[in-house]
Coordinates of C-alpha atoms and ligand atoms in Angstrom, one line a residue:
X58 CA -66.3 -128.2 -50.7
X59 CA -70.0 -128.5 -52.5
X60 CA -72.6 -126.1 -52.0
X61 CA -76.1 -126.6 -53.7
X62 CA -78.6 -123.2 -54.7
X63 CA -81.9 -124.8 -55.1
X64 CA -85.6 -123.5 -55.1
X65 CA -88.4 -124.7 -52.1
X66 CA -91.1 -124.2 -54.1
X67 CA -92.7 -123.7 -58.0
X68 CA -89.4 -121.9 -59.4
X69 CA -88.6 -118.4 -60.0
X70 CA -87.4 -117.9 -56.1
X71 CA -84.8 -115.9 -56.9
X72 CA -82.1 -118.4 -57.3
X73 CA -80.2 -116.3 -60.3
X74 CA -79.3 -113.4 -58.0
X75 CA -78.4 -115.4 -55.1
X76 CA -76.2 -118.0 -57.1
X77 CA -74.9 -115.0 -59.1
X78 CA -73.2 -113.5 -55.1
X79 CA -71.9 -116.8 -54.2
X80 CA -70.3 -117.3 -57.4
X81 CA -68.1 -114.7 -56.7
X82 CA -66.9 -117.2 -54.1
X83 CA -66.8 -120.6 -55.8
X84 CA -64.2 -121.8 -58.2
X85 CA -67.0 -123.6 -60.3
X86 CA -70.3 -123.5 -61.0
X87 CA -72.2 -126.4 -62.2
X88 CA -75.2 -126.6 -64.0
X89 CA -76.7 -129.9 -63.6
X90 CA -80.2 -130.2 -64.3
X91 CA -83.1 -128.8 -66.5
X92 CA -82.4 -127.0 -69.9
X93 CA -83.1 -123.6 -71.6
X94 CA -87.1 -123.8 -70.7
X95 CA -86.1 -122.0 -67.3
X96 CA -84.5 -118.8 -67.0
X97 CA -82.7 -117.2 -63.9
X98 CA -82.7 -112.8 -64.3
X99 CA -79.1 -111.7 -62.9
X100 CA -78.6 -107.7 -63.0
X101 CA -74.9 -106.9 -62.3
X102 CA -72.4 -104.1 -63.3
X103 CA -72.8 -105.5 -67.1
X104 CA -76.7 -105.0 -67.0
X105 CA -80.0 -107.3 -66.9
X106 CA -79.3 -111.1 -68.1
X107 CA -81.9 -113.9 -68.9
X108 CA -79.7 -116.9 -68.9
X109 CA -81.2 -120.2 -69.6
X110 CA -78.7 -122.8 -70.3
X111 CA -75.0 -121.1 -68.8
X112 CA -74.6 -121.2 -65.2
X113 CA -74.8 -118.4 -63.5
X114 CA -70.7 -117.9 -62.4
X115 CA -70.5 -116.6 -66.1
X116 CA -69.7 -113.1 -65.2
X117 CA -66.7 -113.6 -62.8
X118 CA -63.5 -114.3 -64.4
X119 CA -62.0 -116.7 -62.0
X120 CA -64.6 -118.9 -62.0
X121 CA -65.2 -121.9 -64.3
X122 CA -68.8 -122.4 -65.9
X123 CA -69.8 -126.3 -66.0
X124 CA -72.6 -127.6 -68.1
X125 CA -73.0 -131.5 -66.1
X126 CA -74.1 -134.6 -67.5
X127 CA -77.4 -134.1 -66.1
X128 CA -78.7 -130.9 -68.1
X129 CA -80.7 -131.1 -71.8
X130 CA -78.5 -129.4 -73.6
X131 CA -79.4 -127.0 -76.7
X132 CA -76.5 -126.6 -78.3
X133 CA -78.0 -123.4 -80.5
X134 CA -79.5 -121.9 -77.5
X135 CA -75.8 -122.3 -75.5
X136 CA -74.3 -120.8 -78.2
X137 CA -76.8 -117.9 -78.8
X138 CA -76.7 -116.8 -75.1
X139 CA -72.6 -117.1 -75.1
X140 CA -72.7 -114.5 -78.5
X141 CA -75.4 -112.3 -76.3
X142 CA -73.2 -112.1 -73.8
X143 CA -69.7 -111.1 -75.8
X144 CA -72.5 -108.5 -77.8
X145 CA -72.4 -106.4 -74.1
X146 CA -69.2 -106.5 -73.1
X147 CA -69.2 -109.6 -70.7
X148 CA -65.5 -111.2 -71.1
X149 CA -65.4 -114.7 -72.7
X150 CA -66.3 -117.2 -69.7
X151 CA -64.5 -120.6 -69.6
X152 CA -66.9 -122.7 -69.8
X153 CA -66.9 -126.9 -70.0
X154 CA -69.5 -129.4 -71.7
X155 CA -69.5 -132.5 -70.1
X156 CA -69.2 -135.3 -72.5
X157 CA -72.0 -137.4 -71.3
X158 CA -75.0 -134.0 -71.8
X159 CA -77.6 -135.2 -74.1
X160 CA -78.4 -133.0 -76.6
X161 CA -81.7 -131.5 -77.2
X162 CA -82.4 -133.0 -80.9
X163 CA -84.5 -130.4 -83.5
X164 CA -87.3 -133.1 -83.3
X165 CA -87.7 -132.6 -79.7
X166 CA -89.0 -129.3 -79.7
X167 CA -91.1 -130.3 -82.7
X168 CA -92.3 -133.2 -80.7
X169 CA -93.0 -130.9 -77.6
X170 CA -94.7 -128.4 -79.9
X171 CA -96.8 -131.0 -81.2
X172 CA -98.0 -132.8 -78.1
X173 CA -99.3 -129.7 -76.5
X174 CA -101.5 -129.1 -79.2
X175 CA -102.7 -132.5 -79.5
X176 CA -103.3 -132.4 -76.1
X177 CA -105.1 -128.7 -76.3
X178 CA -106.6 -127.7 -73.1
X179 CA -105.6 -130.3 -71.0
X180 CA -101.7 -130.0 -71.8
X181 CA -98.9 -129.5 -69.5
X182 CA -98.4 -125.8 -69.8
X183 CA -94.6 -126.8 -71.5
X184 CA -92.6 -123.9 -72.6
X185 CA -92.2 -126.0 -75.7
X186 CA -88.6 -126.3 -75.5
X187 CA -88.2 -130.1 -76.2
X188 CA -87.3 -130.8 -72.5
X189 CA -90.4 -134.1 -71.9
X190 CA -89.4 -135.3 -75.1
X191 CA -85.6 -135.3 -74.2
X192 CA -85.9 -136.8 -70.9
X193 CA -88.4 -139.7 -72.4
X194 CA -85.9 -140.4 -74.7
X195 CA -83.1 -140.1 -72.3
X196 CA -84.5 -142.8 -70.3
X197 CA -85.9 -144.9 -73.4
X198 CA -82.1 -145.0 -73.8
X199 CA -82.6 -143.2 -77.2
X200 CA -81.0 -140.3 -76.8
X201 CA -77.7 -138.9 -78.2
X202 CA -75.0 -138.3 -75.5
X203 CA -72.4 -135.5 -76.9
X204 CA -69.7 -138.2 -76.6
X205 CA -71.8 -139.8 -79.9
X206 CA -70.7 -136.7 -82.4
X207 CA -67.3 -138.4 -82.2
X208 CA -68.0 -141.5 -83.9
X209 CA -69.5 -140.7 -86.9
X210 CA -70.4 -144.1 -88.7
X211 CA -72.6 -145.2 -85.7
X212 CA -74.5 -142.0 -85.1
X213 CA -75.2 -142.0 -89.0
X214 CA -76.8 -145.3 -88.3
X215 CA -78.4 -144.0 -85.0
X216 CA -79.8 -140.9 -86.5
X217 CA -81.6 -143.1 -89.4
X218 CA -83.0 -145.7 -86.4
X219 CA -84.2 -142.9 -84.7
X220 CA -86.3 -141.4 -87.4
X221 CA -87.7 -144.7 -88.5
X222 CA -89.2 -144.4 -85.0
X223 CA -90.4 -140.6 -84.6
X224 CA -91.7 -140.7 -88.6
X225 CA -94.4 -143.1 -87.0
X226 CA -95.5 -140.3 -84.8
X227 CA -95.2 -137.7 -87.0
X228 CA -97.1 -139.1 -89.8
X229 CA -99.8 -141.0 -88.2
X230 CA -100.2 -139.0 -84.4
X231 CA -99.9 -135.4 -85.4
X232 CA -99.9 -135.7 -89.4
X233 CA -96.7 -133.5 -89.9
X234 CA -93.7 -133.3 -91.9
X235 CA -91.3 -136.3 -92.2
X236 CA -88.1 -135.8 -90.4
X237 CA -85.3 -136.3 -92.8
X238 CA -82.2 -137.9 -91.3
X239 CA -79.6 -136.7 -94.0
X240 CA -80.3 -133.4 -92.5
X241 CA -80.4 -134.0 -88.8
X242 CA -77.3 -135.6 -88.7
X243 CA -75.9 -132.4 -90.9
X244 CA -77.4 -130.5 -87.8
X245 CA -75.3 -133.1 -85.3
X246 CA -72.1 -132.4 -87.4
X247 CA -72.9 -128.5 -87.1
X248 CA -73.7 -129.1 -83.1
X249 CA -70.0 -130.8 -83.2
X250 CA -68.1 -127.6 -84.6
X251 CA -70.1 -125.5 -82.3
X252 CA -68.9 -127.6 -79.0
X253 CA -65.8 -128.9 -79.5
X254 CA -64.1 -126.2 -78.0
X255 CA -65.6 -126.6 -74.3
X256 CA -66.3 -130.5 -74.5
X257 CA -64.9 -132.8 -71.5
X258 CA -64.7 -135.1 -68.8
X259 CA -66.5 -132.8 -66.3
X260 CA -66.9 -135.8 -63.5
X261 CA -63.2 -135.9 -63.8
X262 CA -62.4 -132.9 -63.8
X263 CA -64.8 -131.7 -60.4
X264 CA -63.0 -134.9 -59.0
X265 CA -59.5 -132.6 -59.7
X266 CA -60.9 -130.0 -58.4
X267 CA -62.4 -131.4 -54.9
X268 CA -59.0 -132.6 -54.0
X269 CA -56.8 -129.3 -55.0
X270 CA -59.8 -128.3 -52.5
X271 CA -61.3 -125.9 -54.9
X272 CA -65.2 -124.4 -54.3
X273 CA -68.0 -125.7 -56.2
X274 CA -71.4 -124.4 -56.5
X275 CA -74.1 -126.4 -57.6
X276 CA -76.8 -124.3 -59.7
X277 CA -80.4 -125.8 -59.5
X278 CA -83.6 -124.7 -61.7
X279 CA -87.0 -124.5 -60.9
X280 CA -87.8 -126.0 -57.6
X281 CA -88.8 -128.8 -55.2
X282 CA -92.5 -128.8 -56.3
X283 CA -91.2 -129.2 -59.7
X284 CA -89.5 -132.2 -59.1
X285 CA -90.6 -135.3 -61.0
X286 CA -91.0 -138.1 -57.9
X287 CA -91.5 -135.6 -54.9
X288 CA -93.9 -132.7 -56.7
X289 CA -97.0 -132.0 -57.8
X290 CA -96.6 -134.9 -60.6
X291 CA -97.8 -134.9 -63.3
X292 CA -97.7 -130.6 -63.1
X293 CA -93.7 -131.2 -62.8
X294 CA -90.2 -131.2 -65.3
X295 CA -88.5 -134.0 -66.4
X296 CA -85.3 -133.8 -65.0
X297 CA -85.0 -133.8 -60.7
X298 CA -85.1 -130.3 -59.2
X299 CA -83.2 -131.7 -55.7
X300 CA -80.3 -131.0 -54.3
X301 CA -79.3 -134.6 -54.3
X302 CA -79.7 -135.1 -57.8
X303 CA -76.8 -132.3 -58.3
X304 CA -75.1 -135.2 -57.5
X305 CA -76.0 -137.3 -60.4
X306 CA -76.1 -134.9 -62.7
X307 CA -72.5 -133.4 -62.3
X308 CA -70.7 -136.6 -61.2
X309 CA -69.6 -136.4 -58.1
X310 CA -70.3 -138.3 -54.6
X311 CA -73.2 -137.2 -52.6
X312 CA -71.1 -136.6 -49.2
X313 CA -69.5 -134.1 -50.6
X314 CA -72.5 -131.8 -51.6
X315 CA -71.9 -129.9 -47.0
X316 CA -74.3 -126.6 -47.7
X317 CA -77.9 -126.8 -49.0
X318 CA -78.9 -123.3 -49.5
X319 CA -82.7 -123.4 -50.6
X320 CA -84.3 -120.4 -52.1
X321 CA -87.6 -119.1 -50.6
X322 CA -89.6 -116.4 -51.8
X323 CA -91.9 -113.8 -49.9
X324 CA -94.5 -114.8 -51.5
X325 CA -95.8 -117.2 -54.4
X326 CA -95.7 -117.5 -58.3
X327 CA -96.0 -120.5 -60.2
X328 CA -96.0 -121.0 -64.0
X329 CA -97.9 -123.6 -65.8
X330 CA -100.9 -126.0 -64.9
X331 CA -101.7 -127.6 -61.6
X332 CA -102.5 -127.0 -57.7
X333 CA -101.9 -124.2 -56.8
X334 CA -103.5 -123.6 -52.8
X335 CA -102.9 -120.4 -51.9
X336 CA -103.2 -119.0 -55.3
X337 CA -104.9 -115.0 -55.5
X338 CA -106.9 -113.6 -58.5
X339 CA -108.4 -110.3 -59.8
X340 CA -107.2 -107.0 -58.5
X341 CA -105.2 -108.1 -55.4
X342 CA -103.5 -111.0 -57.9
X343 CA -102.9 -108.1 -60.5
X344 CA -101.0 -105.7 -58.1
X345 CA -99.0 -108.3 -56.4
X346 CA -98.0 -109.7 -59.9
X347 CA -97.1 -105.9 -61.0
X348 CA -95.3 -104.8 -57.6
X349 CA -93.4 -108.9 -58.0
X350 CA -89.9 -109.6 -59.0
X351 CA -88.1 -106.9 -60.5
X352 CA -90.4 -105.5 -63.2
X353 CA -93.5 -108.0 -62.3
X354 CA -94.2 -111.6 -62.3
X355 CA -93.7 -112.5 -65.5
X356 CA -92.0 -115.4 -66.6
X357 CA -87.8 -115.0 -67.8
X358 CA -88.2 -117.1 -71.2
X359 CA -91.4 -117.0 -72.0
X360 CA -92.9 -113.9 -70.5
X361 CA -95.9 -115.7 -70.1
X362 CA -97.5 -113.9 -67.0
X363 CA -97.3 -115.9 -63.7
X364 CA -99.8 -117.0 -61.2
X365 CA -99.1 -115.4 -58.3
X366 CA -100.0 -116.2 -54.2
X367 CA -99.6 -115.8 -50.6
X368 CA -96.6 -117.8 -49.2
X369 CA -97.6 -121.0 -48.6
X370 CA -95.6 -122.6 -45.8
X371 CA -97.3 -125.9 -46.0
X372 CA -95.8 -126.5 -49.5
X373 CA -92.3 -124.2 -48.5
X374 CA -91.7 -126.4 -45.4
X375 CA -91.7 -129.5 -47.4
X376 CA -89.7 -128.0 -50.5
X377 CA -87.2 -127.5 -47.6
X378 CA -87.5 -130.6 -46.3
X379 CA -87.1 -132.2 -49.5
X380 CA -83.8 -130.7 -50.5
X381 CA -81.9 -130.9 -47.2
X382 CA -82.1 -127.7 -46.2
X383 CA -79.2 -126.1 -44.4
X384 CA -79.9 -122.1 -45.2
X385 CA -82.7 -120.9 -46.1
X386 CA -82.0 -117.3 -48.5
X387 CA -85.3 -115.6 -48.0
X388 CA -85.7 -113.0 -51.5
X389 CA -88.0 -110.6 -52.6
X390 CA -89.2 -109.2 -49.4
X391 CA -89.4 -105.3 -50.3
X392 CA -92.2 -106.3 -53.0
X393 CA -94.6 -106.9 -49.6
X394 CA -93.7 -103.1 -48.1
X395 CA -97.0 -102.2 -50.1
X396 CA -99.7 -104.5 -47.9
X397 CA -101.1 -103.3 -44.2
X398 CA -101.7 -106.9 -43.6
X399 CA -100.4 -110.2 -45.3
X400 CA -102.1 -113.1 -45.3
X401 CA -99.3 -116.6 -45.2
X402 CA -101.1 -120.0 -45.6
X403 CA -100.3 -122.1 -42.4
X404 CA -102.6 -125.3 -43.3
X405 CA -104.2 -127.0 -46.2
X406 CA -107.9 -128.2 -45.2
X407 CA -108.9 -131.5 -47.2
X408 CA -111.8 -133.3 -46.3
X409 CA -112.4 -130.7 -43.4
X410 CA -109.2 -131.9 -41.7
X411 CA -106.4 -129.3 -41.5
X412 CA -103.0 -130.4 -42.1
X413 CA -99.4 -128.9 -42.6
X414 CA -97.7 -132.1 -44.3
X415 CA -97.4 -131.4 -48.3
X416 CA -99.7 -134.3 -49.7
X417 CA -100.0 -136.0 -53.0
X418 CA -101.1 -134.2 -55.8
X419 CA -104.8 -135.8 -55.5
X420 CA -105.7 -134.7 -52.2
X421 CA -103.4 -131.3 -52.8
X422 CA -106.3 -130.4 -55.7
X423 CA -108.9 -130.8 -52.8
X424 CA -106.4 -128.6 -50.4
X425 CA -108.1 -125.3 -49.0
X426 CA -105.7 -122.9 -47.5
X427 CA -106.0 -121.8 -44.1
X428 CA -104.5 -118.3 -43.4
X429 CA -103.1 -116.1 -40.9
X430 CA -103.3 -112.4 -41.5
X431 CA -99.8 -111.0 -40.2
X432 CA -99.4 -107.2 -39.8
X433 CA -97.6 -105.3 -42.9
X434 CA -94.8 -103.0 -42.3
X435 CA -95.9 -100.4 -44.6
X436 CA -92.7 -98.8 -46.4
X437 CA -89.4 -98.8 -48.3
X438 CA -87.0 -101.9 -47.1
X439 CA -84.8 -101.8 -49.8
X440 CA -81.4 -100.3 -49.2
X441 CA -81.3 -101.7 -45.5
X442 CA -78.4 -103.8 -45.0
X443 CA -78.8 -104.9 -41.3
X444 CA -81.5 -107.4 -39.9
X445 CA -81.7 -105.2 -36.7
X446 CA -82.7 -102.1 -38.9
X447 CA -85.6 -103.8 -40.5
X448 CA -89.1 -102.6 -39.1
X449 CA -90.2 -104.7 -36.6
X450 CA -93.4 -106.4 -38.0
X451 CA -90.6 -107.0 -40.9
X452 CA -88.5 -109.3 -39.0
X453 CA -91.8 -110.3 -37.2
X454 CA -92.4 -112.0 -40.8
X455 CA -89.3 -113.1 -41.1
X456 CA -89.0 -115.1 -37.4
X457 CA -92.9 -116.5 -38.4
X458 CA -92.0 -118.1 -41.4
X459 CA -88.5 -119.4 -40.1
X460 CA -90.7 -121.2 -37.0
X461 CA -93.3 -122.6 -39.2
X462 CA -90.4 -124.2 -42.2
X463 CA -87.9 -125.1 -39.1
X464 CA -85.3 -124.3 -40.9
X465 CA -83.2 -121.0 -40.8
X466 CA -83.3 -118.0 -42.7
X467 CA -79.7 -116.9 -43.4
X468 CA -80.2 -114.9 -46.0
X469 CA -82.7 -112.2 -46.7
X470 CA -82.5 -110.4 -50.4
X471 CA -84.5 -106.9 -50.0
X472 CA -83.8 -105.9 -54.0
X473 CA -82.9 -107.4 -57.3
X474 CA -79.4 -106.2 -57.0
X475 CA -76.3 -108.0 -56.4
X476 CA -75.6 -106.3 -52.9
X477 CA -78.9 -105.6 -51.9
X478 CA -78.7 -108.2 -49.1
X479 CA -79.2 -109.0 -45.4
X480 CA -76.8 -111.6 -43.9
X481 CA -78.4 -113.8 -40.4
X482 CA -75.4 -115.2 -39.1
X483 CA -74.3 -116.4 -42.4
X484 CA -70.9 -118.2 -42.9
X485 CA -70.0 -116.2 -39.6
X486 CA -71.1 -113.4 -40.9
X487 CA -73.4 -111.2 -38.6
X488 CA -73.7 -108.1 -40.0
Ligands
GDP98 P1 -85.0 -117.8 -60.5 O1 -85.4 -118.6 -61.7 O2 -85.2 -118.5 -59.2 O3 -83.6 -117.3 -60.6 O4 -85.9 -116.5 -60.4 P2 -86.0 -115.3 -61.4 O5 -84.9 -115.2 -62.3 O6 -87.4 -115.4 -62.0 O7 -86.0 -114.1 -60.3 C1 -87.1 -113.5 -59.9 C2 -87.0 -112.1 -60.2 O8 -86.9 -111.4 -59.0 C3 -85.9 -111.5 -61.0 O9 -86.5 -110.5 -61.9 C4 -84.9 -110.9 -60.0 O10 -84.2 -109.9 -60.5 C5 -85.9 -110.5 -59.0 N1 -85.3 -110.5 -57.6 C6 -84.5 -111.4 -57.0 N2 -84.4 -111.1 -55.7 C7 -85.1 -110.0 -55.5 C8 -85.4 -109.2 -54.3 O11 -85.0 -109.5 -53.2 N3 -86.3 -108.1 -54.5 C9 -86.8 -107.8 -55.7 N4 -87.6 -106.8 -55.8 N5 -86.6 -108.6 -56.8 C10 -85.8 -109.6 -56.7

């Protein structure tokens, strides 16, 4: 049995905490997307993690921790957050590397580095952690798989083929530094010591596990407007943010992928560049960013500060649609206790025509929202652990938002903490 976490909209829903309870369920937990320029916030009886690369079943001893074929690996990074874990206590998590990750190569967070300059104020807003140039390489079928370390002779050769290339950029694009391949492939041989314990077949191994009828939870990053064919392209990643594509990127057949649980959040926040419709500024944008989250909206690797907005149901019904929604886990409702009324975006108007289908990213920078004002509920939510017991224009919120997506909320999280959570006829369970 497959289940997929994924986000509806921009990232930063809440997926960490949510994946981080079900884990407690699942045999496995696959990452399978994405790479260490997202980060999910887990607080548990160990503390407050940032974890960027591991998936998030890392704190349970019963489960196993999959890096899939699909995710930009950073091999340093992985390593790094594995020590900063053992530094506070956290047992050692078994974790595998599936054989056919690409690595992230030195040159591709040069390369990333580089390109946003170049490309000053009209750049991507890229954390700058080599993930574009990865993916471009990935595809331009010049990447290096971690199956590669293992033959040494022809990734000698590769590395120097491969530098040829990128010394063209370097000296005549962004007039910087020569790579040197005697020294990247040094780094590859390092990257080889530092994996070997955890490297595999993971496809195989998930195919194992399916039939001994183990749990598997897919961990996705960022979210459906993020993805690269269905999201606000060119303001996306690199690698797919949809369900589906957990799929691909962990090996194993689509049919068995049976619960799409999509993350929504109460409100918006959004890093980077791009459309954004229902975007706030000034004061009312300041306290909503400082009341967000758990300690404001700002971002898990970068602490950049995030934009922030009302809940845009346009964009959050078709971040549903997108994934195949079967739950939605609604998070981060206590931070809207604060408001006497909150405004939700129920239309985009482009051209003077209102609409509630998501469109391309064109007409979306034209997109005005339209918004209803819905009453607040004006106090404390968190600690609640029944729907009944919520105020009233509280669950009048929630039953707005579930009619406008059309797809139901199972899930509502009213705190950062592992237990502080609301089940809606989840999994049979009604309390
Ligand atoms: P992810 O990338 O989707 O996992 O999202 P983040 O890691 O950025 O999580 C958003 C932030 O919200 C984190 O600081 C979480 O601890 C916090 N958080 C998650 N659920 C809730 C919730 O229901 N209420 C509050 N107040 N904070 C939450």
């Amino acid at each position: 049995m497959v289940k997929a976490i994924v986000g509806a909209n921009w990232g930063d829903e809440g997926k960490g905490k949510i994946t981080d309870m079900l884990a407690k369920e699942s045999d496995i937990v696959v990452r399978f997307q994405g790479g260490a320029n997202a980060g999910h916030t887990i607080i548990n009886n160990y503390g407050k993690f940032a974890l960027h690369t591991l998936p998030s079943g890392v704190f349970y001893d019963h489960t196993t921790s999959i890096i899939g074929n699909g995710v930009a690996l950073n091999i340093p990074v992985l390593m790094k957050e594995i020590q900063s874990l053992l530094d506070r206590d956290v047992p050692m998590p078994k974790i595998l590397i599936s054989d056919r990750a690409q690595m992230v190569m030195p040159y591709h967070i040069l390369l990333d580095e580089y390109e946003e300059a170049r490309l000053a104020g009209k750049s991507f807003g890229s954390t700058k952690s080599g993930i574009a140039p990865f993916y471009s390489d990935k595809y331009a079928k010049i990447g290096f798989q971690v199956s590669e370390l293992y033959d040494e002779e022809a990734l000698k050769e590769k590395v120097e083929r491969i530098c040829l290339q990128k010394n063209v950029l370097m000296e005549h694009l962004y007039h910087k530094p020569l790579l040197n391949p005697e020294e990247i492939y040094n780094t590859l041989m390092e990257y080889k010591s530092m994996v070997a314990p955890y490297v595999c077949d993971t496809s195989l191994y998930l195919h194992n596990a399916l039939k001994e009828g183990k749990t598997v939870l897919l961990e996705g990053q960022l979210g459906s407007l993020k993805d690269p064919d269905h999201g606000i392209y060119p303001m996306v990643t690199s690698s797919s943010t949809l369900a589906a594509y957990g799929a691909i990127g962990a090996g194993i057949p689509p049919y068995e992928i049976k619960e799409i649980i999509t993350v929504v959040k109460a409100y918006s926040s959004a890093v980077g560049a791009g459309a954004f419709v229902s975007e706030i500024f000034g004061d009312e944008a300041e306290e909503l960013r400082r009341r967000g989250g758990d300690g404001g909206e700002y971002g898990a690797t970068t602490g950049r500060p995030r934009r922030v907005g009302w809940l845009d149901l346009v964009a959050t019904k078709y971040g549903c649609r997108m994934q195949g929604t079967t739950d939605v886990a609604f998070t981060v409702l206590d931070v809207l206790g604060y408001l006497d009324e909150i405004p939700v975006c129920v239309g985009y108007e482009i051209d003077g025509e209102v609409t509630t289908d998501f469109p391309t990213t064109s007409q979306l920078e034209k997109a005005k929202p339209v918004l209803k004002v819905l009453p607040g509920w004006k106090c404390e939510i968190r600690g609640i652990k029944k729907y009944e017991d919520l105020p009233e224009n509280c669950r009048k919120y929630v039953e707005f938002v579930e009619e406008q997506i059309g797809y139901p909320i199972r899930l509502i999280s009213n705190g950062p903490g592992r237990d502080e959570i609301i089940y809606r006829g989840f999994e049979g369970k009604t309390e």
